[in-house]
Each structure stands twice: as C-alpha cells, then as structure tokens.
Coordinates of N, CA and C in Angstrom, one line a residue:
X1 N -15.5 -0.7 2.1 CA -15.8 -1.8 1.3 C -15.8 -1.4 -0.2
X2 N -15.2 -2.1 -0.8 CA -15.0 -1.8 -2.5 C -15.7 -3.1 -3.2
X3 N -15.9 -3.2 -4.4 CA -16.2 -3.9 -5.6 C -15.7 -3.8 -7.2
X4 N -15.4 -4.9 -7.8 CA -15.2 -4.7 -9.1 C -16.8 -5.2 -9.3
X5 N -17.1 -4.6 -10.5 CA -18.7 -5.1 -11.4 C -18.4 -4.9 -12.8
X6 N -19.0 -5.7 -13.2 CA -19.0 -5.9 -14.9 C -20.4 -5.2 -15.4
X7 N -20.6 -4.4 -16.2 CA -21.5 -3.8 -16.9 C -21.3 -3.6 -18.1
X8 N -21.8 -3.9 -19.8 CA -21.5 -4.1 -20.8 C -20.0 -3.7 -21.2
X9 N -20.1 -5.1 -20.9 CA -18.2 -4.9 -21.2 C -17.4 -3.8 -21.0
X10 N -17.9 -3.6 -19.5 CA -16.7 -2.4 -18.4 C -16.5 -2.7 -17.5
X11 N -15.6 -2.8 -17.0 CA -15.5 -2.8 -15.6 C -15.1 -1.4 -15.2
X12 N -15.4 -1.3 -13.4 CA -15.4 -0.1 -12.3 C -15.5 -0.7 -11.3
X13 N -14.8 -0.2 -10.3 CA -14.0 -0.1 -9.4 C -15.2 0.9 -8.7
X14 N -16.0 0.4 -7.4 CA -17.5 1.6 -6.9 C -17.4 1.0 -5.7
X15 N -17.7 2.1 -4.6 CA -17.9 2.3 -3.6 C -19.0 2.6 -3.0
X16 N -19.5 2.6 -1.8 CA -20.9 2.6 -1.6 C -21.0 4.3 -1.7
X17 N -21.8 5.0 -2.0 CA -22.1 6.6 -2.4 C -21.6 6.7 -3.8
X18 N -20.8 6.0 -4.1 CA -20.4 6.6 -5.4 C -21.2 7.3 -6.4
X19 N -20.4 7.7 -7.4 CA -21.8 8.4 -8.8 C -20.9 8.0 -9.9
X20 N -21.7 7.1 -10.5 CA -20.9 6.1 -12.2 C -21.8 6.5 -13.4
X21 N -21.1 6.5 -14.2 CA -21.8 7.1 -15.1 C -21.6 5.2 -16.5
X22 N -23.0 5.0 -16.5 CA -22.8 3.8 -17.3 C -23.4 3.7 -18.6
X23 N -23.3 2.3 -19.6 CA -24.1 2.9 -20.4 C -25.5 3.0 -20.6
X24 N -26.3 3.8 -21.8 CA -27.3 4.6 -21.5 C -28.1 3.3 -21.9
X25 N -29.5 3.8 -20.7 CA -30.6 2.3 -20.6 C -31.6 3.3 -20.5
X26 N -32.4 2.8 -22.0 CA -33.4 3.9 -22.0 C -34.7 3.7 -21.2
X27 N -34.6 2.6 -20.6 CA -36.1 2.5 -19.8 C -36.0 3.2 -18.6
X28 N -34.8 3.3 -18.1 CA -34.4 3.8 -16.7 C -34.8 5.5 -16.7
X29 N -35.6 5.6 -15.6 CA -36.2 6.8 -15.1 C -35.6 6.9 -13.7
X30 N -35.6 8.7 -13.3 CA -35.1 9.3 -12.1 C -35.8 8.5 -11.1
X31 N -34.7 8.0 -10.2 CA -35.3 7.3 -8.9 C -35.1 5.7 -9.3
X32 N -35.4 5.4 -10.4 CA -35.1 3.4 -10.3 C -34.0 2.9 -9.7
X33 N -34.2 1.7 -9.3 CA -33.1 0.7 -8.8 C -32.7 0.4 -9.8
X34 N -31.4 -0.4 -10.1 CA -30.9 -0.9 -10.7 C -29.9 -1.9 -10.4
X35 N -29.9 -3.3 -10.2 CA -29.2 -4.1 -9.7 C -28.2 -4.6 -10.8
X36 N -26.8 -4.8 -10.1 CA -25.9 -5.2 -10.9 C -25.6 -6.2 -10.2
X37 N -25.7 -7.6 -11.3 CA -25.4 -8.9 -10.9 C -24.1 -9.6 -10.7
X38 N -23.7 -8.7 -11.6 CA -22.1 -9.7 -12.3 C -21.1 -9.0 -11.2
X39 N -20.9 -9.2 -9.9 CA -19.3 -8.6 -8.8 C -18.9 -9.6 -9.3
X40 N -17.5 -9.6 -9.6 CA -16.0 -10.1 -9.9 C -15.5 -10.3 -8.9
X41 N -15.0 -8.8 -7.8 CA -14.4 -9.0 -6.7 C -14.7 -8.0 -5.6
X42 N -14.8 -8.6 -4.4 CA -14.9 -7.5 -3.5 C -14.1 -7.4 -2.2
X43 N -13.4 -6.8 -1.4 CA -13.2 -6.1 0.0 C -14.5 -5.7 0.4
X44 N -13.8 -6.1 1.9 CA -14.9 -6.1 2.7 C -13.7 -4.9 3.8
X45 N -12.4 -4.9 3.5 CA -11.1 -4.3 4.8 C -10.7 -5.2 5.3
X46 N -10.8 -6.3 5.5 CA -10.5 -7.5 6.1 C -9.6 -8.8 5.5
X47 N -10.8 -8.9 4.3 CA -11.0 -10.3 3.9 C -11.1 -9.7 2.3
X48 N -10.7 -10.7 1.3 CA -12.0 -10.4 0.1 C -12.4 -11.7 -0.8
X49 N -13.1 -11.3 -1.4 CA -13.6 -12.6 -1.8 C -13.4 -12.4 -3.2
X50 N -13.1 -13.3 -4.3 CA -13.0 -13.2 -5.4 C -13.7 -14.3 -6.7
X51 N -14.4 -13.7 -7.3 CA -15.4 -14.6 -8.3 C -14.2 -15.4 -9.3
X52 N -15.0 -16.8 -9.7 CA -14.5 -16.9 -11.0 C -15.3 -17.6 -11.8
X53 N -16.1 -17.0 -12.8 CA -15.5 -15.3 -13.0 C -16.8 -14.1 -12.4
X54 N -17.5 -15.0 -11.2 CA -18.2 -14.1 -10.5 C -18.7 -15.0 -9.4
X55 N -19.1 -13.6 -8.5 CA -19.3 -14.5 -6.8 C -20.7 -14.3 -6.7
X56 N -21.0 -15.6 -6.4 CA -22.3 -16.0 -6.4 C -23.0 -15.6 -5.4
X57 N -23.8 -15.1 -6.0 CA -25.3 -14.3 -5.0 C -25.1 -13.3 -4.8
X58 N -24.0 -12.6 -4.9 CA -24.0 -11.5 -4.9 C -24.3 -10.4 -5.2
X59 N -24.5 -9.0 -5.2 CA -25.2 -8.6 -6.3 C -24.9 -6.5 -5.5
X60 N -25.2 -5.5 -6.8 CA -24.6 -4.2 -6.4 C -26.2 -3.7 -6.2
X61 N -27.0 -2.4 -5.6 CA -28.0 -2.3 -5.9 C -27.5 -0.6 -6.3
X62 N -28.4 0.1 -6.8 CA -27.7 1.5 -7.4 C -29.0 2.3 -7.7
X63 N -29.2 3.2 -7.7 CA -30.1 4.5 -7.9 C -29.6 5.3 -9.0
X64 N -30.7 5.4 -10.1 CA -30.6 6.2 -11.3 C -30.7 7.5 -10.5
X65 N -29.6 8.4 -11.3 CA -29.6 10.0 -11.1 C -30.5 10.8 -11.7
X66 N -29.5 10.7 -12.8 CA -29.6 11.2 -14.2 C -30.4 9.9 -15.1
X67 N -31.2 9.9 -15.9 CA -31.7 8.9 -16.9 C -30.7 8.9 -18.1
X68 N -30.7 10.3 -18.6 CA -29.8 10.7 -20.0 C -28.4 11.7 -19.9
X69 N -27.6 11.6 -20.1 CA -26.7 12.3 -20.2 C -25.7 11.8 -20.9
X70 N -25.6 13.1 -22.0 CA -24.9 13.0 -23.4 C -23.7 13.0 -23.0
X71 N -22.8 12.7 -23.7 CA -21.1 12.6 -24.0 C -20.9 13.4 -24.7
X72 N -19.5 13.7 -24.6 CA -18.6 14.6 -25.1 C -18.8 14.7 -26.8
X73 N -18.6 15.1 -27.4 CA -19.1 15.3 -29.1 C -17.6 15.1 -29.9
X74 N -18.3 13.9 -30.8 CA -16.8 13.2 -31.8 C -17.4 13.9 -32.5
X75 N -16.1 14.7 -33.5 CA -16.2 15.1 -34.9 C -15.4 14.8 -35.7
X76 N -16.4 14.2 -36.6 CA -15.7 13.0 -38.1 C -16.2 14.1 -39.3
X77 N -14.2 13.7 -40.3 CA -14.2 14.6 -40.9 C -13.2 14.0 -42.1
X78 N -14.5 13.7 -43.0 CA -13.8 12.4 -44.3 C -13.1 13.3 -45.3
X79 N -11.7 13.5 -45.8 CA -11.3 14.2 -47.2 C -10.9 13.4 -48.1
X80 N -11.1 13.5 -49.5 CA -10.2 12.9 -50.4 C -9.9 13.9 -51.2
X81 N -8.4 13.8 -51.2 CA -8.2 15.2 -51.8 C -8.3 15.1 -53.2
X82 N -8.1 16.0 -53.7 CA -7.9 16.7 -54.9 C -9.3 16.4 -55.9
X83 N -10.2 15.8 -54.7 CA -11.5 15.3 -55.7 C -12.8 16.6 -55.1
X84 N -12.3 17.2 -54.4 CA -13.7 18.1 -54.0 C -14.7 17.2 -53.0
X85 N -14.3 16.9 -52.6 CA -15.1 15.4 -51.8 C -15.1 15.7 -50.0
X86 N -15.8 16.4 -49.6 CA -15.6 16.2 -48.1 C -17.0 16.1 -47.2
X87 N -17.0 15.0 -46.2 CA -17.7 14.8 -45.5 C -17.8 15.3 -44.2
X88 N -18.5 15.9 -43.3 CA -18.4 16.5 -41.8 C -19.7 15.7 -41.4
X89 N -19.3 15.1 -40.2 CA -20.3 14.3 -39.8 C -20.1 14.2 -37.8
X90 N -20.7 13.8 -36.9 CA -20.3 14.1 -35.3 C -21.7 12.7 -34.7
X91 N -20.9 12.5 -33.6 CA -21.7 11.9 -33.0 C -21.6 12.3 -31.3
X92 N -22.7 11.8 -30.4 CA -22.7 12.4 -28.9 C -23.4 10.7 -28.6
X93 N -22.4 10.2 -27.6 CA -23.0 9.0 -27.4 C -23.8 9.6 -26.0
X94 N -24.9 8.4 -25.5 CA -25.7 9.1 -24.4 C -25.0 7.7 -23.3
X95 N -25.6 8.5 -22.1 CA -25.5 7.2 -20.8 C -26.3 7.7 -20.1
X96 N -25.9 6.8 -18.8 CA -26.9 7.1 -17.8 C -26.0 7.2 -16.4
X97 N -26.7 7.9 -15.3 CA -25.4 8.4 -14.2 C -26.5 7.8 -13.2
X98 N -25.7 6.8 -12.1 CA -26.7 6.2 -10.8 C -25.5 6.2 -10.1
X99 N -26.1 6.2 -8.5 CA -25.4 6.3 -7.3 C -25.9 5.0 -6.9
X100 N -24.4 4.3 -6.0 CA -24.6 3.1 -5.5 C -24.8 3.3 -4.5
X101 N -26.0 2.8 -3.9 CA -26.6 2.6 -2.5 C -25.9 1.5 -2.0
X102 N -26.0 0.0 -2.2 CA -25.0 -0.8 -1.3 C -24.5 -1.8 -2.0
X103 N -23.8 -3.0 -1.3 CA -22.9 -4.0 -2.0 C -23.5 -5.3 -1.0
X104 N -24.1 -6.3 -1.9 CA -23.9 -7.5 -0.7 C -23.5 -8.4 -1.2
X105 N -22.5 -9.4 -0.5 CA -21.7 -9.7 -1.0 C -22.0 -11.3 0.4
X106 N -22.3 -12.3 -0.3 CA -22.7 -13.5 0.9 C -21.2 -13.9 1.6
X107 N -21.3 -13.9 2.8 CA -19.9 -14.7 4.1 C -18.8 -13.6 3.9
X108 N -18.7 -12.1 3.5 CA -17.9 -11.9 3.3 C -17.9 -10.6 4.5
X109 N -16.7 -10.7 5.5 CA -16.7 -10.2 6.8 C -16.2 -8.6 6.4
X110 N -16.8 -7.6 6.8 CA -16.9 -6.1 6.5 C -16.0 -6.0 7.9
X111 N -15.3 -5.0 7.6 CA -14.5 -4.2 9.0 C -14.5 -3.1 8.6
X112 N -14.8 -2.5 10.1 CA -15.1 -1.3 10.1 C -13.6 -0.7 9.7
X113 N -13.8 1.1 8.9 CA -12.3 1.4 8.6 C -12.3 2.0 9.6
X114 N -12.4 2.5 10.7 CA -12.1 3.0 12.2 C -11.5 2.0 12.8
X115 N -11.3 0.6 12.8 CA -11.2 -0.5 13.4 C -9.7 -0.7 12.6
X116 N -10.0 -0.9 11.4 CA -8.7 -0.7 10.6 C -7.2 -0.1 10.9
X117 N -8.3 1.5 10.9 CA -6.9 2.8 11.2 C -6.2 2.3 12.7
X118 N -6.2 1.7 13.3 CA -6.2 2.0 14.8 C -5.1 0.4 14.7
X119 N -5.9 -0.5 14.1 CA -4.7 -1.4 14.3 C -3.7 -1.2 13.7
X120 N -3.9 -0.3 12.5 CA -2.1 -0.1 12.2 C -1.7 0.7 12.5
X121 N -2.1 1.7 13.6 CA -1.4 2.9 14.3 C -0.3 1.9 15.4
X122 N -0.9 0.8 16.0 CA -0.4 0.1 17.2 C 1.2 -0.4 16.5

C-alpha cells in the first residue's frame, strides 16, 4: 500500500516503514507522533482511492527519528567588479527525518502483495 501526502508545499510518495525527511518542526522531539492529514491518493494493490483535493478521514501517522538534521550547505557569493566589493555569505537549511508507521485510509480494500504476485503468475 502506497500514498501521496501533502506537507508544506511537498508532496512524497511513502510507504509504510519508510524514512522522509520533512520540513524542520521545531517542537518535534525523538519518539513523537506526527499525523499527516492531507492524503491526496492512495493504493491499497487492488483498488485506489483518490481525493479531491483530499480523501476524507483519512490520515498518515509517522514517528520522529531525528528532531534536527541540517542540509547540505549553500554558498552565496555577491561580486561587483571593479569596485572591491565582495560578499561571502552560506546558508544550512534544517529538517526533520520520521518513519511512517501506518496509512489509514476509510473503505479502501488492502491486498495482500503475496495475493497479488500469484494472480499474475496464473
């Protein structure tokens, strides 16, 4: 079973176990839940159900990893020439990394992927 979810203006594509790296919420400590409200769309292997522009009641539940983890390091680097003029400046944006525990998703029929593989072997 898959999901699209909307989180400040991102979407991702998560699976149950996954590890997402979203953006950083400073209240969030190692171990919180964190529910994401907004599914767009989901598979179940079967069936799927599709919001517009989201499926009601539904909802992701996810476990903080990591609280803080920094990003990759932009370096900003202002010239104007011929004036002696130069700026060096960098930024590290932060996030936060949770694992998705589960997906529920209301009337929407899960099949097993063992049940799957086997009817399209036939």
């Amino acid at each position: 079973m898959f999901a699209v979810i909307e989180d400040g203006s991102h979407q991702y594509t998560i699976q149950e176990g996954d590890t997402l790296t979203i953006d950083y919420r400073a209240t969030a400590n190692e171990g919180d839940a964190i529910t994401f409200e907004s599914v767009l769309l989901a598979n179940g292997g079967g069936a799927s159900s599709i919001g517009a522009p989201t499926i009601e009641g539904a909802s992701v539940e996810a476990e903080v990893v990591q609280p803080e983890v920094k990003g990759e390091k932009l370096e900003i680097q202002k010239l104007r020439r011929r004036k002696n003029s130069r700026r060096h400046t960098g930024h590290r944006q932060k996030y936060t990394t949770v694992r998705i525990k589960s997906i529920t998703v209301p009337g929407l029929e899960v099949v097993e992927t063992a049940a799957v593989e086997t009817a399209t072997e036939e």
